[in-house]
Amino acid sequence: MNIAVRQATAQDVDFILACNIAMAQETEDVGIAPTTLEAGIRYLLDSPSEGFYLIAEQDQAPVGTLMVTFEWSDWRNGRFWWIQSVYVVPEARRKRAYAAMHEQVLQSARKDHQSCGIRLYVEKDNTIAMQTYRNLGMHETHYRLYEELF
């Protein structure tokens, strides 16, 4: 499977929206408000200092997406590139679509002189994704994630 990876544009909003809705349903069995999600996608596309989306394509058709956002680390005087909102359409899974996007993130982060690493979080029962990340050289950290939503 020949996969091309490119940065997302405003023309990709519908695909990213559909992927995020599907991902939330598949991984956490939750729904997402499409209007809020679309506004969030458009915000990031218009705010490159906050992050970006990548699109994986096969034969010029989108088959996957992920989002990268940035977190400043005072301990490292650098920024982590956070991989989030990963989704590959079912028919393209296990065919290296995610691996191609991951490699693009790694190459770009290594060129960023402020970058100190990449991170991601994964739903605690998503063992297939965890194995994929390990296979690509990532390792589990000792951190746990807490949140308070507003």
CSV table of C-alpha atoms in Angstrom, one decimal:
chain,number,residue,atom,x,y,z
A,1,MET,CA,0.0,0.0,0.0
A,2,ASN,CA,1.6,3.3,-1.1
A,3,ILE,CA,0.8,6.0,1.4
A,4,ALA,CA,1.4,9.7,0.9
A,5,VAL,CA,1.3,12.1,3.9
A,6,ARG,CA,0.5,15.8,3.7
A,7,GLN,CA,-0.5,18.6,6.0
A,8,ALA,CA,-4.3,19.1,6.2
A,9,THR,CA,-6.0,22.1,4.7
A,10,ALA,CA,-9.5,23.6,5.1
A,11,GLN,CA,-10.7,21.3,2.4
A,12,ASP,CA,-10.1,18.4,4.8
A,13,VAL,CA,-12.4,19.5,7.5
A,14,ASP,CA,-15.2,17.1,6.6
A,15,PHE,CA,-12.8,14.1,6.6
A,16,ILE,CA,-11.2,15.1,9.9
A,17,LEU,CA,-14.7,15.7,11.4
A,18,ALA,CA,-15.9,12.3,10.3
A,19,CYS,CA,-12.7,10.6,11.6
A,20,ASN,CA,-12.9,12.2,15.0
A,21,ILE,CA,-16.6,11.3,15.4
A,22,ALA,CA,-15.8,7.7,14.4
A,23,MET,CA,-12.8,7.5,16.7
A,24,ALA,CA,-14.8,8.7,19.7
A,25,GLN,CA,-17.5,6.2,19.0
A,26,GLU,CA,-15.0,3.3,18.4
A,27,THR,CA,-12.6,3.9,21.3
A,28,GLU,CA,-14.7,5.4,24.0
A,29,ASP,CA,-18.3,4.8,22.9
A,30,VAL,CA,-19.1,8.5,23.2
A,31,GLY,CA,-20.6,11.1,20.9
A,32,ILE,CA,-19.0,14.4,20.1
A,33,ALA,CA,-21.0,17.6,19.2
A,34,PRO,CA,-20.2,18.1,15.5
A,35,THR,CA,-20.6,21.8,15.7
A,36,THR,CA,-18.1,22.2,18.5
A,37,LEU,CA,-15.7,19.7,16.9
A,38,GLU,CA,-15.8,21.5,13.6
A,39,ALA,CA,-15.1,24.8,15.2
A,40,GLY,CA,-12.1,23.2,17.0
A,41,ILE,CA,-10.8,21.7,13.8
A,42,ARG,CA,-11.1,25.0,12.0
A,43,TYR,CA,-9.4,26.8,14.9
A,44,LEU,CA,-6.3,24.6,14.7
A,45,LEU,CA,-6.1,24.9,10.9
A,46,ASP,CA,-6.1,28.7,11.3
A,47,SER,CA,-3.6,28.6,14.2
A,48,PRO,CA,-0.4,26.9,13.1
A,49,SER,CA,1.4,28.0,16.2
A,50,GLU,CA,-0.9,25.7,18.2
A,51,GLY,CA,-0.5,22.7,16.0
A,52,PHE,CA,-1.6,21.0,12.8
A,53,TYR,CA,-3.3,18.0,11.2
A,54,LEU,CA,-1.8,15.4,8.9
A,55,ILE,CA,-3.7,13.4,6.3
A,56,ALA,CA,-2.6,10.0,5.0
A,57,GLU,CA,-3.7,9.3,1.5
A,58,GLN,CA,-3.8,6.2,-0.7
A,59,ASP,CA,-4.3,6.8,-4.4
A,60,GLN,CA,-5.1,10.5,-3.5
A,61,ALA,CA,-8.0,9.5,-1.2
A,62,PRO,CA,-7.7,10.2,2.5
A,63,VAL,CA,-7.4,7.1,4.7
A,64,GLY,CA,-6.2,8.6,8.0
A,65,THR,CA,-5.5,11.6,10.0
A,66,LEU,CA,-3.8,12.8,13.2
A,67,MET,CA,-3.4,16.0,15.0
A,68,VAL,CA,-0.2,17.4,16.6
A,69,THR,CA,-0.3,20.1,19.3
A,70,PHE,CA,2.5,21.6,21.3
A,71,GLU,CA,3.3,21.7,25.0
A,72,TRP,CA,6.1,23.7,26.5
A,73,SER,CA,8.4,21.9,28.9
A,74,ASP,CA,10.3,24.1,31.3
A,75,TRP,CA,12.3,21.1,32.5
A,76,ARG,CA,13.7,20.6,29.0
A,77,ASN,CA,13.5,24.2,27.7
A,78,GLY,CA,11.7,22.7,24.7
A,79,ARG,CA,8.4,21.7,23.4
A,80,PHE,CA,6.8,18.3,23.1
A,81,TRP,CA,4.9,17.4,20.0
A,82,TRP,CA,1.7,15.7,21.2
A,83,ILE,CA,0.1,13.3,18.7
A,84,GLN,CA,-3.7,13.2,19.2
A,85,SER,CA,-6.9,12.4,17.4
A,86,VAL,CA,-5.4,9.5,15.5
A,87,TYR,CA,-7.8,7.7,13.1
A,88,VAL,CA,-7.3,5.4,10.2
A,89,VAL,CA,-10.3,4.2,8.2
A,90,PRO,CA,-11.0,0.5,8.9
A,91,GLU,CA,-10.1,-0.7,5.4
A,92,ALA,CA,-6.6,1.0,5.6
A,93,ARG,CA,-5.7,-0.4,9.0
A,94,ARG,CA,-2.6,-2.6,9.4
A,95,LYS,CA,-1.3,-1.2,6.1
A,96,ARG,CA,1.2,1.4,7.5
A,97,ALA,CA,-1.0,4.5,7.1
A,98,TYR,CA,-0.4,5.4,10.8
A,99,ALA,CA,3.3,4.5,10.5
A,100,ALA,CA,3.7,6.9,7.6
A,101,MET,CA,2.1,9.7,9.5
A,102,HIS,CA,4.1,8.9,12.6
A,103,GLU,CA,7.3,9.0,10.5
A,104,GLN,CA,6.3,12.4,9.1
A,105,VAL,CA,5.8,13.7,12.7
A,106,LEU,CA,9.2,12.4,13.8
A,107,GLN,CA,11.0,13.9,10.8
A,108,SER,CA,9.3,17.3,11.3
A,109,ALA,CA,9.9,17.3,15.1
A,110,ARG,CA,13.5,16.5,14.6
A,111,LYS,CA,13.9,19.6,12.4
A,112,ASP,CA,12.3,21.8,15.0
A,113,HIS,CA,15.1,23.2,17.2
A,114,GLN,CA,12.7,23.7,20.1
A,115,SER,CA,11.4,20.2,20.0
A,116,CYS,CA,12.4,17.9,22.8
A,117,GLY,CA,10.3,14.8,21.9
A,118,ILE,CA,6.9,13.4,20.9
A,119,ARG,CA,4.2,12.1,23.2
A,120,LEU,CA,0.8,10.7,22.9
A,121,TYR,CA,-1.9,9.3,25.1
A,122,VAL,CA,-4.0,6.3,24.3
A,123,GLU,CA,-7.3,4.9,25.7
A,124,LYS,CA,-6.3,2.5,28.4
A,125,ASP,CA,-7.9,-0.6,26.7
A,126,ASN,CA,-6.7,0.1,23.2
A,127,THR,CA,-4.1,-2.6,23.1
A,128,ILE,CA,-3.8,-2.7,19.4
A,129,ALA,CA,-2.8,1.0,19.3
A,130,MET,CA,-0.4,0.5,22.2
A,131,GLN,CA,1.3,-2.3,20.3
A,132,THR,CA,1.6,-0.2,17.2
A,133,TYR,CA,3.2,2.6,19.2
A,134,ARG,CA,5.7,0.2,20.8
A,135,ASN,CA,6.5,-1.2,17.4
A,136,LEU,CA,7.4,2.3,16.2
A,137,GLY,CA,9.8,2.8,19.1
A,138,MET,CA,7.7,4.6,21.6
A,139,HIS,CA,7.5,3.5,25.2
A,140,GLU,CA,5.0,3.8,28.0
A,141,THR,CA,5.8,6.5,30.6
A,142,HIS,CA,5.2,6.4,34.4
A,143,TYR,CA,2.7,9.3,34.1
A,144,ARG,CA,-1.0,9.0,34.5
A,145,LEU,CA,-3.4,11.6,33.0
A,146,TYR,CA,-5.8,13.5,35.2
A,147,GLU,CA,-8.3,16.2,34.0
A,148,GLU,CA,-11.0,18.5,35.2
A,149,LEU,CA,-13.4,19.5,32.4
A,150,PHE,CA,-15.3,22.8,32.2
